[in-house]
CSV table of C-alpha atoms in Angstrom, one decimal:
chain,number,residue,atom,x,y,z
D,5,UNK,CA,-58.9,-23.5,-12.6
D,6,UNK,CA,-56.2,-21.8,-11.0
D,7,UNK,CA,-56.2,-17.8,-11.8
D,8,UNK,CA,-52.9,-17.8,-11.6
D,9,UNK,CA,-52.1,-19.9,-14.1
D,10,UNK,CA,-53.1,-17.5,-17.0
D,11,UNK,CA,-50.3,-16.2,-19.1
D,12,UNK,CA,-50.3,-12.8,-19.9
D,13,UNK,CA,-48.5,-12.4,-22.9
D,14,UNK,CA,-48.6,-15.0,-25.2
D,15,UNK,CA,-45.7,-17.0,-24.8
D,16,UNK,CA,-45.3,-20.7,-24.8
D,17,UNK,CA,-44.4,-21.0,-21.1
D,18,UNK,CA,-46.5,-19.3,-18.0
D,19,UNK,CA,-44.8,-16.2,-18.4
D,20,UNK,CA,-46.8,-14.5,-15.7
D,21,UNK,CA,-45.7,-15.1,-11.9
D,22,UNK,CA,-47.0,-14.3,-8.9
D,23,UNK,CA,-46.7,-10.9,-7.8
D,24,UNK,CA,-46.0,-9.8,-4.4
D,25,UNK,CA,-49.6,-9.3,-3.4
D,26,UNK,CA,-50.2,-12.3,-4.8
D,27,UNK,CA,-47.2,-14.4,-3.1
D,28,UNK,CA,-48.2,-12.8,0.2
D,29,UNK,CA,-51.5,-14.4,0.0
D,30,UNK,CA,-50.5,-17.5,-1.1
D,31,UNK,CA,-48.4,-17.7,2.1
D,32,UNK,CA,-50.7,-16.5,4.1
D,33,UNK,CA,-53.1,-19.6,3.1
D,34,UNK,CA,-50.1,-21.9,3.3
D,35,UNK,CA,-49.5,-20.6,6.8
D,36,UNK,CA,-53.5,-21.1,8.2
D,37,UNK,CA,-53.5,-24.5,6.7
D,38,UNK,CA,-50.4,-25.8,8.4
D,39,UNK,CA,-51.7,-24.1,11.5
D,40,UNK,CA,-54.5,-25.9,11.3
D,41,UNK,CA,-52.8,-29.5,10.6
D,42,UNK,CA,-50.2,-28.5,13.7
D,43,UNK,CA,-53.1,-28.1,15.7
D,44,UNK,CA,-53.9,-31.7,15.1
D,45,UNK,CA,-55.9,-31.7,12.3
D,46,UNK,CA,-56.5,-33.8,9.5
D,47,UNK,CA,-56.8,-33.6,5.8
D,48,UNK,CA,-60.3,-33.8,6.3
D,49,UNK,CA,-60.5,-31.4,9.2
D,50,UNK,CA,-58.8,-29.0,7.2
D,51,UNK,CA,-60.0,-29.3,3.7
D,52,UNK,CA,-61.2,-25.2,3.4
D,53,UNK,CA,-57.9,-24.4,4.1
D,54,UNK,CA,-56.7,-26.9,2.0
D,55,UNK,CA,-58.5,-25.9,-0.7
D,56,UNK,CA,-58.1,-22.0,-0.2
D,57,UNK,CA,-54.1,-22.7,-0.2
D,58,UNK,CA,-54.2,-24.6,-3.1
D,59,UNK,CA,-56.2,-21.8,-5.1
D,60,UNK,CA,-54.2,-19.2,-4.3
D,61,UNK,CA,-50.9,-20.3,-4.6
D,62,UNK,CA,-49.3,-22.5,-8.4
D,63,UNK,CA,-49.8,-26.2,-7.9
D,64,UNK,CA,-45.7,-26.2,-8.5
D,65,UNK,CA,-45.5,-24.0,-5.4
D,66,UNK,CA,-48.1,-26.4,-3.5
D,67,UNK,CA,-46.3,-29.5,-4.0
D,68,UNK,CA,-42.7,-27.3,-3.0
D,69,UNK,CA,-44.6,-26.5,0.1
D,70,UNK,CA,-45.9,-30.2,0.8
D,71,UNK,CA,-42.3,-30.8,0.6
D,72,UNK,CA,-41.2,-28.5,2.4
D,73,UNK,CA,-43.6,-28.9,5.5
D,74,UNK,CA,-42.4,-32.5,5.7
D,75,UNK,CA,-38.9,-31.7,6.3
D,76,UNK,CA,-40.2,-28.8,8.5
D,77,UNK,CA,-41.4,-31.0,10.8
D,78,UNK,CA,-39.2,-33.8,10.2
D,79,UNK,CA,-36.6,-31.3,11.1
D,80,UNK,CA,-38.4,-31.3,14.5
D,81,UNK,CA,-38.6,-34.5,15.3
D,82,UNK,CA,-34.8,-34.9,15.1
D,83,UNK,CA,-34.7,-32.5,17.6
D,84,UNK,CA,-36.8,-34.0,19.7
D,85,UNK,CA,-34.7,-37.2,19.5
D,86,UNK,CA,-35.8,-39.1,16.8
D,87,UNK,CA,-33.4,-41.1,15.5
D,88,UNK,CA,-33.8,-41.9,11.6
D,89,UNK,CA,-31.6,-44.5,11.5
D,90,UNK,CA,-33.3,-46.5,14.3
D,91,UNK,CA,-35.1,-49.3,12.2
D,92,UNK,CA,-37.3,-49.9,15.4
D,93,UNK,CA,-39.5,-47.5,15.5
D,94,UNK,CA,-42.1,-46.9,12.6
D,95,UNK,CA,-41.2,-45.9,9.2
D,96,UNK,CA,-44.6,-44.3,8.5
D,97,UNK,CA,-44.3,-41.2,10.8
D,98,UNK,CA,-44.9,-37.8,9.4
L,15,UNK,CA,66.6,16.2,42.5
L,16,UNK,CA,69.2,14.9,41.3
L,17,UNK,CA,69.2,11.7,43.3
L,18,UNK,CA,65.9,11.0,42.4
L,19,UNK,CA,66.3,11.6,38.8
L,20,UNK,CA,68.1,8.3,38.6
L,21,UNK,CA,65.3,6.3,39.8
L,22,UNK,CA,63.0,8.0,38.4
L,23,UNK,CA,64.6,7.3,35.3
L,24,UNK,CA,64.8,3.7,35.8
L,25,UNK,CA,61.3,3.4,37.0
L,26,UNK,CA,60.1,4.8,33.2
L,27,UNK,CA,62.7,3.3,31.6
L,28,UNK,CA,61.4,-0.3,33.2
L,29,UNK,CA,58.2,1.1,31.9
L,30,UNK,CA,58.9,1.9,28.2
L,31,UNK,CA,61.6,-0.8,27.8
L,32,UNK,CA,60.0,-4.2,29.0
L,33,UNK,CA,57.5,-4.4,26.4
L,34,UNK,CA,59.8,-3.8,23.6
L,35,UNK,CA,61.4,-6.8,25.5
L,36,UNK,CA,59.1,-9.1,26.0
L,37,UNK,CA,57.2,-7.9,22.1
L,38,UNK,CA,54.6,-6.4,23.8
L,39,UNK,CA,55.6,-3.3,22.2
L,40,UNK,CA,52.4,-2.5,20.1
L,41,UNK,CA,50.7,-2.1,23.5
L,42,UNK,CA,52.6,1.4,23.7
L,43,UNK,CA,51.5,4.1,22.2
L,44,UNK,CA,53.3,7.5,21.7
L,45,UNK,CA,55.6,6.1,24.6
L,46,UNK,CA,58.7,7.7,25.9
L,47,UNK,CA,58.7,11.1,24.3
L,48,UNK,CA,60.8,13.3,26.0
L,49,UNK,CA,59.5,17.0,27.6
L,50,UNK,CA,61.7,19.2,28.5
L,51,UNK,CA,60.3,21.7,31.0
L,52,UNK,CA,61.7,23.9,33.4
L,53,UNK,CA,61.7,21.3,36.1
L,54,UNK,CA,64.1,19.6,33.8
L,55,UNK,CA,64.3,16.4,31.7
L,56,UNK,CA,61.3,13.7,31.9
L,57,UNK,CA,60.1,10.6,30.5
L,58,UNK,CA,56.5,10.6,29.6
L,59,UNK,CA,55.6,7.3,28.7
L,60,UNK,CA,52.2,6.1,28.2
L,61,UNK,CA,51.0,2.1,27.7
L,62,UNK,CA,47.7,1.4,27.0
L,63,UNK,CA,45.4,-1.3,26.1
L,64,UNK,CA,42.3,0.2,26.1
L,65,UNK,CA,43.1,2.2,22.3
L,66,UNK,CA,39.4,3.9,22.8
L,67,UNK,CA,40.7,5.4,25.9
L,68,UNK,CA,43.8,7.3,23.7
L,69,UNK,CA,42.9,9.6,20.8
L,70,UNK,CA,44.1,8.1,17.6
L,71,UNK,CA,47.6,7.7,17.1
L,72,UNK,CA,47.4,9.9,14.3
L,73,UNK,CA,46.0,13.1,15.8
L,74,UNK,CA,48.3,15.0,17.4
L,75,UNK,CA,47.0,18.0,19.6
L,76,UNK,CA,44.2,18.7,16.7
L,77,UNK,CA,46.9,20.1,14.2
L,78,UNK,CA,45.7,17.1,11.3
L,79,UNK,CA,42.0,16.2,10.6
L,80,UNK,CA,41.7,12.2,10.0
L,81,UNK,CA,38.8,10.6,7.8
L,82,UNK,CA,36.9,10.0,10.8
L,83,UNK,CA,35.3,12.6,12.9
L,84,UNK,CA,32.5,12.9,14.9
L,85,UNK,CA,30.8,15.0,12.3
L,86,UNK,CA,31.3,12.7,10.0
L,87,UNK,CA,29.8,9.8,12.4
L,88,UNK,CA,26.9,11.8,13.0
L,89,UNK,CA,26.6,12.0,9.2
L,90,UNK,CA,27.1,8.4,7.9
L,91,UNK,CA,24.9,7.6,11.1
L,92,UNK,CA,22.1,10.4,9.5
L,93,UNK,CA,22.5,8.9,5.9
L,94,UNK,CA,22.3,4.8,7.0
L,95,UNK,CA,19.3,5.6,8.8
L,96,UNK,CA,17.5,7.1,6.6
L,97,UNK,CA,18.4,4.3,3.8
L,98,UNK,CA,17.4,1.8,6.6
L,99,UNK,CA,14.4,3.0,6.9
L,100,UNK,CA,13.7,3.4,2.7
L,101,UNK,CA,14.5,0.0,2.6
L,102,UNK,CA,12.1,-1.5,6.1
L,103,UNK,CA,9.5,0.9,4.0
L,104,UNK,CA,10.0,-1.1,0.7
L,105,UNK,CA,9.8,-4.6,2.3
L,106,UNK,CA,6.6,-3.5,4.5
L,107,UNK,CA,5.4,-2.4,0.5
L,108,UNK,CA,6.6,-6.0,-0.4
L,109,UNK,CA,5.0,-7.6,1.8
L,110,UNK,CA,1.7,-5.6,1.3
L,111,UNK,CA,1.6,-6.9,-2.3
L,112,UNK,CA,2.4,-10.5,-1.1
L,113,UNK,CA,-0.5,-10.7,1.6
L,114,UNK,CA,-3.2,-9.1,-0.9
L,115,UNK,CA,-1.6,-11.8,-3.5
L,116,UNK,CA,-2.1,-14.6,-0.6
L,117,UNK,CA,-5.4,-13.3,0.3
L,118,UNK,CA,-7.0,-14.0,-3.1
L,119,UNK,CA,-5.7,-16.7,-3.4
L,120,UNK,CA,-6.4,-18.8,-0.3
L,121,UNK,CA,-10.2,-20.5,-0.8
L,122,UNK,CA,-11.0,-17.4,-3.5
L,123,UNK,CA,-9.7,-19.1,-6.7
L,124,UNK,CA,-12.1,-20.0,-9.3
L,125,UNK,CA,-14.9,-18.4,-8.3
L,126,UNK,CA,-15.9,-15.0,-9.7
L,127,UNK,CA,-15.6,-13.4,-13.5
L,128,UNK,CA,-17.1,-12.4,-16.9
L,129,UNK,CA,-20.5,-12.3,-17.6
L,130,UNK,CA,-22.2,-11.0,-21.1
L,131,UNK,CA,-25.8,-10.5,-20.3
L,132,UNK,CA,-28.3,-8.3,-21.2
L,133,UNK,CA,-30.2,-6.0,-18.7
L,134,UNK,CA,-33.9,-5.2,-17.7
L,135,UNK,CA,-33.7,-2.3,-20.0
L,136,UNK,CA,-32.3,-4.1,-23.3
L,137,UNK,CA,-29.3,-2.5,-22.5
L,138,UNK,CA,-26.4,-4.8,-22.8
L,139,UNK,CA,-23.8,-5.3,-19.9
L,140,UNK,CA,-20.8,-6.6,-19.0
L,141,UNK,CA,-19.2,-7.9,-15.8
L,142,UNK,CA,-16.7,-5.2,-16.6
L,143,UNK,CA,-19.3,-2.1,-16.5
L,144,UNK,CA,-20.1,-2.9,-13.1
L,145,UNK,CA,-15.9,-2.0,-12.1
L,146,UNK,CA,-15.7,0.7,-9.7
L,147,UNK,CA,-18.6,0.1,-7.7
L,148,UNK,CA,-19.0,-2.5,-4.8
L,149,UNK,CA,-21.8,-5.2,-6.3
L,150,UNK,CA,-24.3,-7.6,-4.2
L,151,UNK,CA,-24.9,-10.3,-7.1
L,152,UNK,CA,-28.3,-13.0,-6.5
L,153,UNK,CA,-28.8,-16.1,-9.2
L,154,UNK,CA,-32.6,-16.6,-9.2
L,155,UNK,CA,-35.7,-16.9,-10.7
L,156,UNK,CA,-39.0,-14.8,-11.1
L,157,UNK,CA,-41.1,-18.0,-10.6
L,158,UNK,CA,-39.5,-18.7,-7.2
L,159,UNK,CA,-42.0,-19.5,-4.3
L,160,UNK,CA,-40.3,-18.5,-1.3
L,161,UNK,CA,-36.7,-18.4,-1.2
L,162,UNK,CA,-35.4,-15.9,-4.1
L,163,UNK,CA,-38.1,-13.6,-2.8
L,164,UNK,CA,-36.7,-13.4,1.3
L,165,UNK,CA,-33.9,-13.2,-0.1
L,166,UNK,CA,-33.9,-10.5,-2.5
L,167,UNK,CA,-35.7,-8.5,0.0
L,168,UNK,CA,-32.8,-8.9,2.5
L,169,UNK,CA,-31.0,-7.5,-0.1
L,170,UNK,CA,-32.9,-4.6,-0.7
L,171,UNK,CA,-32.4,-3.8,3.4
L,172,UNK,CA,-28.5,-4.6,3.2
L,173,UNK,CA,-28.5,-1.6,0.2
L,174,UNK,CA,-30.4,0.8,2.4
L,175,UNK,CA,-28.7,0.2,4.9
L,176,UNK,CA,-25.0,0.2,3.4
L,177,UNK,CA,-26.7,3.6,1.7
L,178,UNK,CA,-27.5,5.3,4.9
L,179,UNK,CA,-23.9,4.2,6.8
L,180,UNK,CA,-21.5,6.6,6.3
L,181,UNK,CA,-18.6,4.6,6.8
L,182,UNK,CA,-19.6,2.0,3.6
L,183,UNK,CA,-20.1,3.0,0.6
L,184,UNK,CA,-23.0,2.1,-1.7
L,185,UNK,CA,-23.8,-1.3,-2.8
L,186,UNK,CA,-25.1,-2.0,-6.6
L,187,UNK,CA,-27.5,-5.0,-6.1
L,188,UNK,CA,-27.9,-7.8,-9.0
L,189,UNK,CA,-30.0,-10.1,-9.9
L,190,UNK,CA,-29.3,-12.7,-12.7
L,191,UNK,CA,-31.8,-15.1,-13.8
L,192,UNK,CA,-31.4,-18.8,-13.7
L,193,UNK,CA,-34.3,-19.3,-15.9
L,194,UNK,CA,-33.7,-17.5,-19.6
L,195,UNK,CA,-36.5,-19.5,-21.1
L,196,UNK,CA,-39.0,-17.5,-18.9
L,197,UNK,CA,-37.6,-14.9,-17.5
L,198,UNK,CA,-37.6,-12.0,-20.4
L,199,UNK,CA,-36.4,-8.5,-19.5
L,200,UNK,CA,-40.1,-7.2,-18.9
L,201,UNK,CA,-41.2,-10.5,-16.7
L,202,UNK,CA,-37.6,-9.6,-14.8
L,203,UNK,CA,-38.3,-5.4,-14.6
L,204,UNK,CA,-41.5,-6.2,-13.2
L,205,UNK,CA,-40.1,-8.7,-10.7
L,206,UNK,CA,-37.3,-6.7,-9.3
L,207,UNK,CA,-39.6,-3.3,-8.8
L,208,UNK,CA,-41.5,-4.8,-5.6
L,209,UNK,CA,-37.8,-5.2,-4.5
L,210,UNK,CA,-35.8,-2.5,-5.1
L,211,UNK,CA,-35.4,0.4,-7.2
L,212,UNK,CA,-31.3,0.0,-7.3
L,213,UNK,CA,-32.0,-3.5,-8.5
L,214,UNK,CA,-30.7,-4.7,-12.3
L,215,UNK,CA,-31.9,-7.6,-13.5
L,216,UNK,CA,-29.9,-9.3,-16.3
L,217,UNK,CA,-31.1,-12.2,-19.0
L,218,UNK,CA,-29.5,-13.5,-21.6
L,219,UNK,CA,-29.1,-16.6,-24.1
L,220,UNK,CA,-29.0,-20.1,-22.7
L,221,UNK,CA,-24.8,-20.1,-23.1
L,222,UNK,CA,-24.6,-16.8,-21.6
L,223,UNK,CA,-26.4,-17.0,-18.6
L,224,UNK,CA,-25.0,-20.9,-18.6
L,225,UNK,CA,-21.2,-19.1,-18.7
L,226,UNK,CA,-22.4,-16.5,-16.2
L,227,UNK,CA,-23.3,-19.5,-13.8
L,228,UNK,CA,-20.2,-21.4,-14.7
L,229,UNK,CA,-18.2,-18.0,-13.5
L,230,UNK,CA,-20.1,-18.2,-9.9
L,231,UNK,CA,-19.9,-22.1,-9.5
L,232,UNK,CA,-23.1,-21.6,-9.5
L,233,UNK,CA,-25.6,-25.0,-9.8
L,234,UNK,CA,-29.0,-24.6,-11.7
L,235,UNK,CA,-31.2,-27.2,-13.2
L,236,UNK,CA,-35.2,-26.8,-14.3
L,237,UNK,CA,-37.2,-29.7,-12.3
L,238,UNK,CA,-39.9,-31.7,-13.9
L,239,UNK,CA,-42.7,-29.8,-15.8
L,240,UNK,CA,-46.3,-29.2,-14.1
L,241,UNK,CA,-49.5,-30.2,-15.7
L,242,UNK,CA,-49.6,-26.3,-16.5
L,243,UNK,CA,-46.4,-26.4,-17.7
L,244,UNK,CA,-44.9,-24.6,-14.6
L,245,UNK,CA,-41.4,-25.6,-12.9
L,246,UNK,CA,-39.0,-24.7,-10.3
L,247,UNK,CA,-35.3,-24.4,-10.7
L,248,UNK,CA,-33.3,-25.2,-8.2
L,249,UNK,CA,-30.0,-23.4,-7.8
L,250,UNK,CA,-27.5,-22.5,-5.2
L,251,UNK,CA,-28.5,-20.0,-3.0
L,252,UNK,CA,-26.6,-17.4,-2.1
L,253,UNK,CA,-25.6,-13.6,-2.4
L,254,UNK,CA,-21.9,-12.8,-3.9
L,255,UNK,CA,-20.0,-9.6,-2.7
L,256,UNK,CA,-17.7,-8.0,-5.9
L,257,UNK,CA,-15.0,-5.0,-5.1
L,258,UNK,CA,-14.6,-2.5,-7.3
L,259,UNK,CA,-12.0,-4.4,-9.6
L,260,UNK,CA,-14.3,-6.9,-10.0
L,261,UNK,CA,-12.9,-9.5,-7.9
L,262,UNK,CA,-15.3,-11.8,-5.6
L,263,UNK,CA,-14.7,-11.3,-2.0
L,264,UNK,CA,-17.2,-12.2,0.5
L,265,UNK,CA,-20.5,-14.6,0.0
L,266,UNK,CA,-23.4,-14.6,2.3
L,267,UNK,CA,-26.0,-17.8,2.5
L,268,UNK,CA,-29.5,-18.0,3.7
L,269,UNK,CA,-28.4,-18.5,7.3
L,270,UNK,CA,-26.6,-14.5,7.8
L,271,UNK,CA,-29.7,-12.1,8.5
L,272,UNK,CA,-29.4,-8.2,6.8
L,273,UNK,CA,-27.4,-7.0,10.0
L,274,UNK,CA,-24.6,-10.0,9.7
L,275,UNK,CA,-24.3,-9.1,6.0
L,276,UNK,CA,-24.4,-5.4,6.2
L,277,UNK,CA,-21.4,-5.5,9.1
L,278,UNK,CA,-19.3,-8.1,6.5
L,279,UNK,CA,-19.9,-5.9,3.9
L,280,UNK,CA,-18.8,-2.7,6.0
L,281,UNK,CA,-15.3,-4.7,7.4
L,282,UNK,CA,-14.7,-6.1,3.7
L,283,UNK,CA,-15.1,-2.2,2.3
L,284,UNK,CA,-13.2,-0.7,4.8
L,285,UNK,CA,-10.0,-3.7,4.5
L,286,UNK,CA,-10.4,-2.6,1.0
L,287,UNK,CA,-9.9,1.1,1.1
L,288,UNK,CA,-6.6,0.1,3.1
L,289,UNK,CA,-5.2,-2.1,0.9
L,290,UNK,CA,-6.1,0.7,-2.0
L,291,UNK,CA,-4.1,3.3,0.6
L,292,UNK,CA,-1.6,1.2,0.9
L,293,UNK,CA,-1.1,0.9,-2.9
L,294,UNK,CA,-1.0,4.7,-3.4
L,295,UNK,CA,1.3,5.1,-0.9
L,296,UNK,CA,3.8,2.3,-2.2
L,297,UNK,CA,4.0,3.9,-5.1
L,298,UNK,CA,7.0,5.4,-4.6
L,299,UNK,CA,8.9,2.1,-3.9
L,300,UNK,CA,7.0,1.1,-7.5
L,301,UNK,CA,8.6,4.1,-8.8
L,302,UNK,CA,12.3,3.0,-7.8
């Protein structure tokens, strides 16, 4: 269902990438979606944005942005003092 | 007079005589010539140990012209200075060429040289047609989600900004794709239009663009295939500076912002034009 999955010429890979209107909105979506799950959302809470993100931008760039987000805020955590090596505290954390 | 004569003559005499006596003799020079004046007959007698102090023993009242003369001082002095100097000028030229030797080679080997690829035109290019011009090289990918594209557009700043300064010279940005399966001169064009006009994109067959890679140490490998058949390379990221002669010089990572890069740029152009000074001006001492 995604748009921008269309080739345009008729090769036998997706030949057709996003261009830079097109990556600007897709990171514009990313952008209010992670805003919204920073804000303490959920999922749930923000499924729209969720679903708007995942429209506009290739699943292959959704699931490099998942990734992405994780170590974002994974990143964060370290700073704050979180210890990854510390088998105490709770392996299921972001 | 007469009494003092005597004396007088014993005084010299003890003068002149002793040395001979006790083999001091070569401490006398032009001793115990006789005048005769109108005041009558003298001893003259000179001993010296201080020879500067005398004129040499050859000279005589500046009838005969030795070797050495104070002209010819003044010109041996005139001719060893200025082959001292030749030869501080030929070392300092030695030295140039060691340093610039040193300098690629300390932590610059192996990285850097030929690539056979084909540009966004169809026109074919070589590493070698880019000599004579300073080059910004990127290894990407049109399919890239976020990096290759904040990326290439701080290169597009660097180039107008290297462009505008008037003590850099222009920079020729590339872009080389590390995904020849889908990235075909017109997907590639299109790509690097939103970027910069300057930009050249170059494709080419899997060994070429594999070679290209292998030239920049540079890592690449396709990850796993979408449902729609969609994938994202991952390769190194970063931006290679090439001089003129084609030589790798300076390589800039995510981290550096367009101002960090465009200063390195600036201070590696500029250490360049000196070291090409220095060359022309050496080329004398290449001569002999």
């Amino acid at each position: 269902m995604c748009i921008f999955m269309m080739p345009r010429e008729a090769g036998e890979h997706r030949t057709h990438f996003p261009d830079k209107e097109a990556r600007y909105q897709c990171w514009d979506s990313r952008d209010k979606f992670w805003a919204c799950i920073d804000a303490g959302g959920t999922d749930e809470s923000c499924k729209e944005l969720r679903n708007r993100y995942t429209e506009l931008c290739p699943s292959t760039w959704v699931k490099h942005f998942d990734r992405k987000y994780h170590y974002l805020r994974f990143k964060e955590k370290m700073k704050q003092g979180y210890d990854p090596t510390d088998t105490t505290s709770t392996k299921n954390e972001g | 007079m007469a009494s003092v004569l005597p004396r007088v003559n014993l005084l010299l005499a003890r003068k002149c005589l002793l040395p001979h006596l006790r083999g001091n003799a070569h401490r006398l020079q032009g001793c115990c010539r006789t005048h005769s004046g109108n005041e009558g007959v003298f001893l003259r007698c000179c001993t010296t140990q201080t020879p500067s102090s005398q004129p040499p023993r050859k000279q005589t009242a500046g009838k005969t012209r030795g070797p050495i003369t104070w002209k010819s001082l003044a010109a041996t002095g005139a001719l060893g200075s200025v082959l001292l100097g030749f030869m501080l000028y030929i070392k300092k030229e030695k030295e140039l060429a060691l340093a610039r030797e040193r300098k690629r080679m300390l932590g610059k080997a192996n990285i850097g040289g030929r690539f056979d690829l084909v540009d966004h035109n169809g026109t074919p290019r070589k590493s070698e047609d880019f000599h004579g011009q300073w080059v910004l090289l990127y290894f990407g990918f049109t399919h890239c989600p976020d990096v290759c594209p904040d990326e290439l557009e701080k290169m597009a700043v660097v180039v107008d900004a290297l462009d505008k300064m008037d003590s850099a010279k222009p920079a020729q940005p590339l872009f080389i794709t590390v995904d020849p399966h889908r990235d075909s001169k017109e997907a590639i064009k299109t790509y690097l239009k939103e970027f910069h006009p300057k930009f050249i994109g170059l494709t080419g067959t899997d060994e070429q663009i594999s070679a290209a890679c292998r030239a920049y140490r540079v890592y690449y490998s396709a990850g796993p295939r979408d449902d729609d058949d969609d994938y994202i390379v991952d390769h190194t990221i970063i931006t290679y500076l090439i001089n003129p002669d084609g030589d790798f010089i300076d390589y800039y990572g995510q981290n550096k912002t367009a101002e960090q890069m465009v200063a390195s740029i600036a201070v590696n152009m500029k250490k360049f034009e000196e070291m090409q000074r220095g060359l022309a001006g050496g080329l004398l001492g290449k001569l002999l």
